[in-house]
Tab-separated table of C-alpha atoms and ligand atoms in Angstrom:
chain	number	residue	atom	x	y	z
A	861	MET	CA	0.201	0.161	0.047
A	862	HIS	CA	1.227	3.132	-0.564
A	863	TYR	CA	0.371	7.035	-1.602
A	864	PHE	CA	1.984	7.231	-5.327
A	865	ASP	CA	-1.316	8.360	-7.425
A	866	TYR	CA	-2.933	9.492	-10.887
A	867	ARG	CA	-5.559	12.058	-11.284
A	868	ARG	CA	-7.401	13.576	-14.421
A	869	GLY	CA	-3.915	11.283	-15.912
A	870	LYS	CA	-1.279	12.451	-13.540
A	871	LEU	CA	0.827	11.288	-11.208
A	872	TYR	CA	0.738	12.585	-7.516
A	873	ALA	CA	3.301	11.428	-4.617
A	874	GLU	CA	0.575	11.855	-1.894
A	875	GLY	CA	-1.572	15.401	-2.311
A	876	VAL	CA	1.352	16.942	-4.559
A	877	SER	CA	2.049	16.140	-8.014
A	878	ILE	CA	4.682	15.163	-9.305
A	879	GLU	CA	5.454	17.548	-12.988
A	880	ARG	CA	5.813	19.738	-10.142
A	881	ILE	CA	8.081	17.989	-8.284
A	882	ALA	CA	10.337	17.354	-11.561
A	883	ARG	CA	9.976	21.211	-11.904
A	884	GLU	CA	10.788	22.866	-8.466
A	885	VAL	CA	14.085	20.503	-8.182
A	886	GLY	CA	14.469	19.503	-10.830
A	887	THR	CA	15.761	15.319	-11.694
A	888	PRO	CA	16.922	12.879	-11.305
A	889	VAL	CA	14.793	13.271	-8.030
A	890	PHE	CA	13.579	10.374	-4.935
A	891	ILE	CA	10.408	10.858	-3.887
A	892	TYR	CA	9.547	9.680	-0.428
A	893	SER	CA	5.523	9.701	1.414
A	894	ALA	CA	5.512	10.576	4.833
A	895	LYS	CA	2.309	9.618	4.981
A	896	THR	CA	3.530	5.813	2.797
A	897	THR	CA	5.928	5.795	5.388
A	898	ARG	CA	3.795	6.593	8.639
A	899	ARG	CA	1.469	3.996	7.339
A	900	HIS	CA	4.559	0.811	6.669
A	901	TYR	CA	6.179	1.379	9.908
A	902	ARG	CA	2.245	1.014	11.929
A	903	ALA	CA	1.537	-2.229	10.385
A	904	PHE	CA	5.176	-3.298	10.941
A	905	ASP	CA	5.016	-1.992	14.374
A	906	GLY	CA	1.267	-3.297	15.380
A	907	ALA	CA	1.153	-6.494	14.732
A	908	PHE	CA	3.921	-6.725	17.557
A	909	ARG	CA	1.067	-5.374	20.253
A	910	GLY	CA	0.894	-7.927	22.933
A	911	ALA	CA	3.988	-9.091	22.531
A	912	LYS	CA	6.869	-6.627	24.284
A	913	HIS	CA	9.253	-5.280	21.214
A	914	LEU	CA	11.163	-2.829	19.846
A	915	VAL	CA	11.350	-1.974	16.250
A	916	CYS	CA	15.068	-1.080	14.792
A	917	TYR	CA	14.167	0.418	11.486
A	918	SER	CA	17.401	-0.928	9.639
A	919	VAL	CA	18.775	2.701	8.583
A	920	LYS	CA	20.759	1.210	5.344
A	921	ALA	CA	17.766	1.710	3.229
A	922	ASN	CA	17.582	5.198	3.609
A	923	SER	CA	19.209	7.200	5.906
A	924	ASN	CA	18.565	9.692	4.984
A	925	ILE	CA	17.978	11.664	8.381
A	926	ALA	CA	14.898	13.471	7.875
A	927	ILE	CA	14.234	9.668	7.983
A	928	LEU	CA	15.276	8.603	10.682
A	929	ARG	CA	13.293	11.700	11.999
A	930	LEU	CA	10.236	10.240	11.352
A	931	LEU	CA	11.576	7.527	12.497
A	932	SER	CA	11.464	8.427	15.559
A	933	LYS	CA	9.122	10.320	16.108
A	934	GLU	CA	6.566	7.027	15.992
A	935	GLY	CA	8.769	5.045	18.567
A	936	SER	CA	11.506	3.456	16.339
A	937	GLY	CA	14.778	2.613	17.562
A	938	PHE	CA	17.354	2.236	14.835
A	939	ASP	CA	19.375	-1.258	13.404
A	940	ILE	CA	23.162	0.048	12.254
A	941	VAL	CA	26.279	-1.517	9.880
A	942	SER	CA	28.887	1.567	10.937
A	943	GLY	CA	29.730	4.350	12.976
A	944	GLY	CA	28.418	6.632	9.745
A	945	GLU	CA	24.623	5.029	10.973
A	946	LEU	CA	25.143	6.139	14.132
A	947	PHE	CA	26.338	9.726	13.768
A	948	ARG	CA	23.157	9.576	11.001
A	949	VAL	CA	20.664	8.569	14.625
A	950	LEU	CA	22.654	10.776	16.544
A	951	LYS	CA	22.483	13.983	14.806
A	952	ALA	CA	18.053	13.174	13.124
A	953	GLY	CA	17.228	12.754	16.954
A	954	GLY	CA	16.796	9.464	16.680
A	955	ASP	CA	17.169	6.856	21.548
A	956	VAL	CA	20.488	5.835	21.049
A	957	ARG	CA	18.914	3.722	23.864
A	958	LYS	CA	16.925	1.494	21.225
A	959	VAL	CA	19.903	1.068	18.631
A	960	VAL	CA	21.492	-2.279	17.847
A	961	PHE	CA	24.513	-2.367	16.080
A	962	SER	CA	24.651	-5.108	13.838
A	963	GLY	CA	27.684	-5.873	11.052
A	964	VAL	CA	30.661	-8.159	10.923
A	965	GLY	CA	33.631	-5.717	10.313
A	966	LYS	CA	33.556	-3.312	13.301
A	967	ARG	CA	36.223	-1.234	13.445
A	968	ASP	CA	37.461	-0.169	17.226
A	969	ASP	CA	36.667	3.501	16.416
A	970	GLU	CA	32.904	2.699	16.226
A	971	ILE	CA	33.198	0.157	19.205
A	972	GLU	CA	34.772	2.662	21.362
A	973	TYR	CA	31.794	5.026	20.181
A	974	ALA	CA	28.955	3.634	20.118
A	975	ILE	CA	29.923	1.933	24.250
A	976	LYS	CA	30.555	5.732	24.678
A	977	LYS	CA	27.248	6.927	23.642
A	978	ASN	CA	25.628	4.087	25.002
A	979	ILE	CA	24.028	2.336	22.797
A	980	LEU	CA	21.425	-0.518	23.533
A	981	MET	CA	23.574	-3.417	23.458
A	982	PHE	CA	25.738	-5.392	19.659
A	983	ASN	CA	24.293	-7.646	17.895
A	984	VAL	CA	28.414	-9.676	18.616
A	985	GLU	CA	29.648	-11.451	14.907
A	986	SER	CA	32.465	-13.943	15.375
A	987	PRO	CA	34.882	-14.768	18.210
A	988	GLN	CA	36.684	-12.513	17.378
A	989	GLU	CA	34.795	-9.157	17.527
A	990	LEU	CA	33.167	-10.840	20.469
A	991	ARG	CA	36.812	-10.053	22.240
A	992	ARG	CA	38.140	-6.940	20.544
A	993	ILE	CA	34.741	-5.442	21.855
A	994	HIS	CA	35.310	-6.572	26.108
A	995	SER	CA	39.331	-4.990	25.466
A	996	ILE	CA	37.282	-1.864	25.095
A	997	ALA	CA	34.642	-2.357	27.257
A	998	ARG	CA	37.520	-2.611	29.571
A	999	ARG	CA	39.169	-0.201	28.299
A	1000	LEU	CA	37.115	2.352	29.059
A	1001	ARG	CA	35.501	1.028	32.856
A	1002	LYS	CA	32.010	0.324	30.797
A	1003	LYS	CA	29.718	-2.413	31.519
A	1004	THR	CA	28.633	-3.672	27.453
A	1005	PRO	CA	25.450	-5.465	25.910
A	1006	ILE	CA	26.258	-8.585	23.752
A	1007	ALA	CA	23.404	-11.119	21.827
A	1008	ILE	CA	25.770	-12.973	19.729
A	1009	ARG	CA	24.056	-13.365	15.671
A	1010	VAL	CA	23.949	-17.339	15.080
A	1011	ASN	CA	24.327	-18.335	11.822
A	1012	PRO	CA	21.059	-20.468	11.681
A	1013	ASP	CA	22.140	-21.992	8.402
A	1014	ILE	CA	18.515	-21.126	6.873
A	1015	ASP	CA	17.459	-20.720	3.274
A	1016	PRO	CA	15.296	-17.901	2.715
A	1017	LYS	CA	15.118	-18.375	-0.832
A	1018	THR	CA	15.415	-15.286	-2.239
A	1019	HIS	CA	18.481	-13.791	-4.372
A	1020	PRO	CA	21.846	-15.248	-3.192
A	1021	TYR	CA	23.815	-10.837	-2.852
A	1022	ILE	CA	21.234	-10.957	-0.167
A	1023	SER	CA	21.516	-13.883	1.618
A	1024	THR	CA	22.799	-14.081	5.055
A	1025	GLY	CA	21.803	-16.392	7.010
A	1026	LEU	CA	23.839	-19.356	5.282
A	1027	LYS	CA	26.385	-21.269	6.590
A	1028	LYS	CA	28.503	-19.907	3.677
A	1029	ASN	CA	28.079	-17.028	3.805
A	1030	LYS	CA	30.198	-14.347	6.056
A	1031	PHE	CA	27.626	-13.508	8.706
A	1032	GLY	CA	26.912	-14.437	12.192
A	1033	ILE	CA	28.436	-17.562	14.580
A	1034	GLU	CA	27.028	-21.563	13.750
A	1035	THR	CA	25.306	-22.265	16.800
A	1036	GLU	CA	27.939	-24.179	18.247
A	1037	LEU	CA	30.103	-22.286	17.803
A	1038	ALA	CA	28.103	-19.807	19.480
A	1039	ILE	CA	27.395	-21.524	22.552
A	1040	LYS	CA	30.394	-22.150	23.557
A	1041	GLU	CA	31.741	-17.776	22.847
A	1042	TYR	CA	28.046	-17.226	25.149
A	1043	ILE	CA	29.159	-19.239	28.205
A	1044	HIS	CA	33.195	-17.631	28.099
A	1045	ALA	CA	31.167	-14.635	27.754
A	1046	LYS	CA	29.876	-15.375	31.008
A	1047	GLN	CA	32.372	-16.963	33.076
A	1048	ASN	CA	35.452	-15.147	31.552
A	1049	LEU	CA	34.565	-12.072	29.750
A	1050	PRO	CA	33.090	-9.786	32.602
A	1051	TRP	CA	33.081	-5.874	30.966
A	1052	LEU	CA	30.698	-8.169	28.502
A	1053	GLU	CA	26.566	-8.756	29.016
A	1054	PRO	CA	25.228	-11.309	27.436
A	1055	ILE	CA	21.542	-10.637	27.437
A	1056	GLY	CA	20.378	-10.815	23.645
A	1057	VAL	CA	19.961	-14.123	20.982
A	1058	ASP	CA	19.848	-12.420	16.470
A	1059	CYS	CA	19.711	-13.457	13.592
A	1060	HIS	CA	19.103	-11.844	10.711
A	1061	ILE	CA	18.839	-14.517	6.848
A	1062	GLY	CA	18.213	-12.432	4.647
A	1063	SER	CA	16.281	-9.720	2.602
A	1064	GLN	CA	13.520	-9.683	0.499
A	1065	ILE	CA	12.192	-12.881	1.886
A	1066	THR	CA	8.842	-13.411	0.214
A	1067	GLU	CA	8.101	-16.930	2.608
A	1068	LEU	CA	6.952	-17.524	5.920
A	1069	SER	CA	8.645	-20.353	5.255
A	1070	PRO	CA	12.017	-19.726	6.557
A	1071	PHE	CA	11.193	-17.703	9.941
A	1072	VAL	CA	9.959	-19.458	10.848
A	1073	GLU	CA	11.882	-22.098	10.512
A	1074	ALA	CA	14.517	-19.832	11.787
A	1075	LEU	CA	12.839	-19.003	15.252
A	1076	LYS	CA	12.908	-22.199	16.307
A	1077	ARG	CA	16.176	-23.073	16.366
A	1078	VAL	CA	16.545	-19.639	17.084
A	1079	VAL	CA	13.617	-19.970	20.488
A	1080	LYS	CA	15.826	-23.428	21.487
A	1081	LEU	CA	19.169	-21.931	21.999
A	1082	VAL	CA	17.804	-19.538	24.179
A	1083	ASN	CA	15.885	-22.437	26.404
A	1084	PHE	CA	19.109	-24.181	25.911
A	1085	LEU	CA	22.048	-20.684	27.160
A	1086	GLN	CA	19.009	-19.879	30.062
A	1087	SER	CA	18.808	-23.190	31.487
A	1088	GLU	CA	22.867	-22.293	31.308
A	1089	GLY	CA	22.434	-19.420	33.487
A	1090	LEU	CA	21.592	-17.052	30.561
A	1091	ASN	CA	20.381	-14.102	31.927
A	1092	ILE	CA	18.886	-13.968	27.890
A	1093	GLY	CA	16.021	-10.882	27.754
A	1094	TYR	CA	15.938	-9.962	23.869
A	1095	LEU	CA	15.677	-12.711	20.803
A	1096	ASN	CA	15.801	-10.885	17.852
A	1097	MET	CA	14.981	-11.614	14.758
A	1098	GLY	CA	16.854	-9.906	12.715
A	1099	GLY	CA	14.326	-7.910	8.882
A	1100	GLY	CA	13.528	-8.876	5.672
A	1101	LEU	CA	10.025	-8.775	5.091
A	1102	GLY	CA	9.920	-9.067	1.394
A	1103	ILE	CA	7.893	-5.994	-0.956
A	1104	THR	CA	5.826	-6.351	-3.422
A	1105	TYR	CA	8.672	-4.608	-6.667
A	1106	ARG	CA	6.220	-6.805	-9.791
A	1107	ASP	CA	4.373	-10.454	-8.358
A	1108	GLU	CA	5.375	-10.688	-5.221
A	1109	ALA	CA	2.903	-12.754	-3.033
A	1110	PRO	CA	5.263	-11.385	0.870
A	1111	PRO	CA	3.384	-12.017	3.583
A	1112	HIS	CA	2.022	-9.035	5.248
A	1113	PRO	CA	3.130	-8.592	8.570
A	1114	SER	CA	0.754	-9.376	11.170
A	1115	SER	CA	1.144	-12.689	8.924
A	1116	TYR	CA	4.486	-12.809	10.347
A	1117	GLY	CA	3.710	-10.643	13.718
A	1118	GLU	CA	1.409	-14.005	14.692
A	1119	ALA	CA	3.668	-16.617	13.570
A	1120	VAL	CA	6.327	-14.260	15.594
A	1121	ILE	CA	4.314	-14.331	18.815
A	1122	ARG	CA	3.003	-18.302	18.717
A	1123	GLU	CA	6.953	-19.587	18.795
A	1124	THR	CA	7.785	-17.000	20.853
A	1125	GLY	CA	4.219	-16.279	23.216
A	1126	GLY	CA	4.611	-17.385	27.450
A	1127	LEU	CA	9.356	-16.490	27.016
A	1128	GLY	CA	9.031	-13.381	28.895
A	1129	LEU	CA	11.481	-12.426	26.083
A	1130	THR	CA	12.036	-8.450	24.648
A	1131	LEU	CA	11.713	-9.184	21.233
A	1132	ILE	CA	13.538	-6.866	18.545
A	1133	PHE	CA	13.315	-6.898	14.316
A	1134	GLU	CA	14.821	-5.083	12.322
A	1135	PRO	CA	13.079	-3.986	9.036
A	1136	GLY	CA	14.174	-1.960	6.924
A	1137	ARG	CA	12.701	-2.387	3.004
A	1138	VAL	CA	9.104	-3.300	4.039
A	1139	ILE	CA	9.003	-0.286	5.847
A	1140	MET	CA	10.819	2.594	3.212
A	1141	GLY	CA	10.579	0.356	-0.706
A	1142	ASN	CA	7.034	1.125	-1.781
A	1143	SER	CA	7.113	4.609	0.329
A	1144	GLY	CA	10.230	6.760	-2.732
A	1145	ILE	CA	9.948	6.097	-5.887
A	1146	LEU	CA	12.614	7.807	-8.173
A	1147	ALA	CA	11.753	10.540	-10.646
A	1148	THR	CA	13.785	10.807	-14.056
A	1149	LYS	CA	13.332	12.309	-17.335
A	1150	VAL	CA	13.239	10.944	-20.783
A	1151	LEU	CA	16.941	12.480	-22.595
A	1152	TYR	CA	16.326	10.550	-25.874
A	1153	THR	CA	14.582	7.096	-27.691
A	1154	LYS	CA	16.841	5.710	-30.518
A	1155	GLU	CA	16.182	3.068	-32.031
A	1156	GLY	CA	18.862	-0.369	-32.986
A	1157	SER	CA	18.323	-3.094	-34.512
A	1158	LEU	CA	17.703	-5.327	-32.417
A	1159	LYS	CA	16.642	-3.583	-29.486
A	1160	ASN	CA	15.208	0.271	-29.334
A	1161	PHE	CA	16.595	2.302	-26.335
A	1162	VAL	CA	14.915	4.969	-23.990
A	1163	ILE	CA	17.850	6.945	-22.501
A	1164	VAL	CA	17.064	9.032	-19.369
A	1165	ASP	CA	19.248	11.714	-17.003
A	1166	ALA	CA	18.807	8.458	-13.508
A	1167	ALA	CA	21.860	5.649	-14.815
A	1168	MET	CA	22.885	2.929	-12.057
A	1169	ASN	CA	24.734	5.226	-9.775
A	1170	ASP	CA	21.536	6.439	-8.748
A	1171	LEU	CA	19.116	3.325	-8.538
A	1172	PRO	CA	21.894	-0.175	-8.355
A	1173	ARG	CA	19.515	-2.053	-8.004
A	1174	PRO	CA	18.642	-3.709	-11.422
A	1175	SER	CA	21.912	-3.694	-12.086
A	1176	LEU	CA	22.698	-5.154	-9.231
A	1177	TYR	CA	20.569	-7.988	-8.424
A	1178	ASP	CA	18.739	-7.753	-11.826
A	1179	ALA	CA	16.360	-5.918	-9.572
A	1180	TYR	CA	12.502	-5.244	-11.203
A	1181	HIS	CA	11.182	-1.549	-10.343
A	1182	GLU	CA	7.982	-0.965	-12.342
A	1183	VAL	CA	8.205	1.769	-14.431
A	1184	ARG	CA	5.312	4.165	-14.434
A	1185	PRO	CA	5.029	7.320	-17.198
A	1186	VAL	CA	3.925	10.812	-15.011
A	1187	VAL	CA	1.216	11.838	-17.138
A	1188	ASP	CA	-0.498	8.877	-18.466
A	1189	LYS	CA	-2.566	9.638	-21.623
A	1190	LYS	CA	-3.501	7.670	-24.761
A	1191	ARG	CA	-0.256	6.445	-27.084
A	1192	GLY	CA	1.001	3.462	-28.472
A	1193	GLU	CA	3.586	1.015	-25.859
A	1194	LEU	CA	7.659	0.605	-27.060
A	1195	THR	CA	9.545	-2.239	-24.963
A	1196	ALA	CA	12.505	-1.096	-24.534
A	1197	ASP	CA	15.717	-0.967	-22.400
A	1198	ILE	CA	15.491	2.456	-20.142
A	1199	VAL	CA	18.816	3.098	-18.807
A	1200	GLY	CA	21.430	5.727	-18.370
A	1201	PRO	CA	24.048	7.464	-18.990
A	1202	ILE	CA	27.032	6.137	-17.322
A	1203	CYS	CA	29.191	4.803	-19.684
A	1204	GLU	CA	28.930	0.945	-19.208
A	1205	SER	CA	26.893	-2.195	-20.704
A	1206	GLY	CA	25.067	-2.690	-16.851
A	1207	ASP	CA	23.482	0.607	-16.784
A	1208	PHE	CA	20.015	-0.356	-17.020
A	1209	LEU	CA	17.092	-0.005	-14.894
A	1210	ALA	CA	15.003	-1.814	-17.124
A	1211	ARG	CA	14.910	-4.604	-19.851
A	1212	ASP	CA	12.473	-5.422	-22.367
A	1213	ARG	CA	10.589	-3.203	-20.957
A	1214	THR	CA	6.727	-2.421	-22.728
A	1215	ILE	CA	5.994	0.993	-21.781
A	1216	LYS	CA	4.018	4.080	-23.367
A	1217	GLU	CA	6.040	5.213	-25.764
A	1218	VAL	CA	7.432	8.357	-24.809
A	1219	GLU	CA	9.488	11.578	-26.052
A	1220	PRO	CA	12.362	12.752	-24.335
A	1221	GLY	CA	11.379	15.848	-21.967
A	1222	GLU	CA	9.124	13.730	-20.998
A	1223	LEU	CA	9.115	12.258	-16.864
A	1224	LEU	CA	9.204	8.603	-16.280
A	1225	ALA	CA	8.922	6.787	-12.309
A	1226	PHE	CA	10.834	3.852	-11.182
A	1227	MET	CA	8.619	2.273	-8.304
A	1228	SER	CA	9.510	0.800	-4.508
A	1229	ALA	CA	12.821	3.227	-4.954
A	1230	GLY	CA	11.965	4.190	-1.423
A	1231	ALA	CA	15.255	1.335	-0.213
A	1232	TYR	CA	17.976	0.486	-1.077
A	1233	CYS	CA	18.796	3.173	-3.882
A	1234	PHE	CA	19.357	6.632	-2.570
A	1235	SER	CA	21.451	4.948	0.165
A	1236	MET	CA	23.486	3.066	-2.242
A	1237	SER	CA	24.465	5.582	-4.808
A	1238	SER	CA	27.421	6.835	-5.306
A	1239	ASN	CA	29.794	9.090	-7.922
A	1240	TYR	CA	30.305	6.866	-10.588
A	1241	ASN	CA	31.177	8.977	-14.271
A	1242	SER	CA	31.281	11.955	-11.930
A	1243	ARG	CA	27.158	12.128	-11.619
A	1244	PRO	CA	26.515	15.087	-9.008
A	1245	ARG	CA	23.682	12.502	-6.745
A	1246	SER	CA	20.196	12.913	-7.264
A	1247	ALA	CA	18.232	15.819	-4.631
A	1248	GLU	CA	15.828	13.849	-2.521
A	1249	VAL	CA	12.096	15.356	-2.069
A	1250	LEU	CA	9.531	14.437	1.549
A	1251	VAL	CA	6.016	14.970	1.106
A	1252	THR	CA	3.653	15.601	3.880
A	1253	GLY	CA	-0.439	16.181	1.968
A	1254	ARG	CA	-0.522	19.322	0.082
A	1255	THR	CA	3.555	20.331	0.726
A	1256	TYR	CA	7.257	18.635	-0.344
A	1257	HIS	CA	10.292	19.729	2.306
A	1258	VAL	CA	14.146	18.948	0.155
A	1259	ILE	CA	15.490	16.553	2.503
A	1260	ARG	CA	18.726	16.836	0.730
A	1261	LYS	CA	19.354	19.372	-2.122
A	1262	ARG	CA	21.096	18.031	-4.788
A	1263	GLU	CA	24.788	17.717	-5.547
A	1264	GLY	CA	26.570	20.678	-7.703
A	1265	LEU	CA	29.354	19.692	-9.509
A	1266	LYS	CA	32.001	21.339	-6.519
A	1267	ASP	CA	30.521	18.422	-4.560
A	1268	LEU	CA	32.094	15.850	-6.521
A	1269	ILE	CA	35.424	17.021	-5.592
A	1270	ARG	CA	35.631	17.975	-2.158
A	1271	GLY	CA	37.927	16.235	0.179
A	1272	GLU	CA	40.339	15.809	-3.566
A	1273	ILE	CA	43.743	17.088	-3.038
A	1274	ILE	CA	46.796	17.816	-6.138
A	1275	PRO	CA	49.516	17.730	-3.762
A	1276	GLU	CA	52.872	19.657	-4.760
A	1277	GLY	CA	54.937	19.173	-7.403
A	1278	LEU	CA	51.981	18.035	-9.787
A	1279	GLU	CA	51.368	22.089	-9.758
B	2043	PLP	C1	20.060	-4.983	5.878
B	2043	PLP	C2	19.638	-5.447	7.558
B	2043	PLP	C3	18.916	-5.131	8.203
B	2043	PLP	C4	16.875	-5.228	6.944
B	2043	PLP	O1	16.701	-5.359	6.306
B	2043	PLP	P1	14.855	-5.743	5.310
B	2043	PLP	O2	15.349	-6.195	3.705
B	2043	PLP	O3	15.351	-4.343	4.372
B	2043	PLP	O4	14.790	-5.604	6.373
B	2043	PLP	C5	17.817	-6.514	8.783
B	2043	PLP	N1	18.649	-6.492	9.522
B	2043	PLP	C6	19.490	-6.217	9.509
B	2043	PLP	C7	21.681	-7.567	9.969
B	2043	PLP	C8	20.587	-6.467	8.271
B	2043	PLP	O5	21.288	-6.492	7.387
């Protein structure tokens, strides 16, 4: 469900036309709907009413501080994967007591930053990291809460790049070893406080069964650890609930909620979730302008002013984003590759796509572009990154200015002697 709809043949975000934003802010431009974001957050959070729980929005999905502020005001905590994301949460006024820190490669400075700011807990991903956090906690003389991210060896049946809970993936610690590490922490690492068990099996998961399988394994582990005298109060199921890009039919958060509560009811645990895509994916679109059309003998091309640096998912995961005309009028159809200006054949936003015929100067909207799009964007080909806009009702706010040419070379230095 989202609030991007046609009114009299023109595409709107809530009460603002996309044409108007494109005219006033330029293209390419990411446009987010505040009402959609809130709706998704509330649907997710509401699914766990009746269970003690904390939603920690996954910052990497869309890390604009205006989005973080909006979610923080809804009561959300945050799942971070870097010191940079912690900085963003703090700048957005997020509650640091609701922050969990995941990731396989936390640096010393990032660990120290997070300990000093008193985050809720670290999700520890290796035995070496456990010892590293302990030694930093000891030096700072701060007792530090942790969960171990276990790798439950579950196939989430999603794209291999976003499967994270299989033994061959780099994430988490296998269950048998995790048990040893929990006991080692309890006995020998006094500056750590093991308070949770964590797992995250992947992203864009469109069935319930992998979640339920993982949950059963993790609940067993929690029971065992409790019987060993560990004081485990939190169970973190990570993120991963999928969305509809094309014709996927992922479970509604409420079915996910029912399944989770069925498996964990009565254990007295506080549940943590780290949703990203399901909150932001369908809360945003990318509006882009057609620059040229070109007919080849094998293929037609529609060349637009957005490229793989703006919308990396098609070239990275062969992902599908629905394409809609911003002004919908009667016309013929055309099958084409929709491509950007970047000098790579991998620079496509849609391939062999049948759309309504378009002419240079017209606008197209790439739907479902609220998660893992701007946050993955880059300056490749020295393309300034696009603007981001947040629509609230009948007004809109620029929440990130379009980059200019000076932004492209910020921090670059020509050394003496090359002058
Ligand atoms: C990316 C990530 C998430 C969010 O995943 P979504 O599929 O966007 O919900 C949650 N937890 C961890 C540890 C992650 O790496």
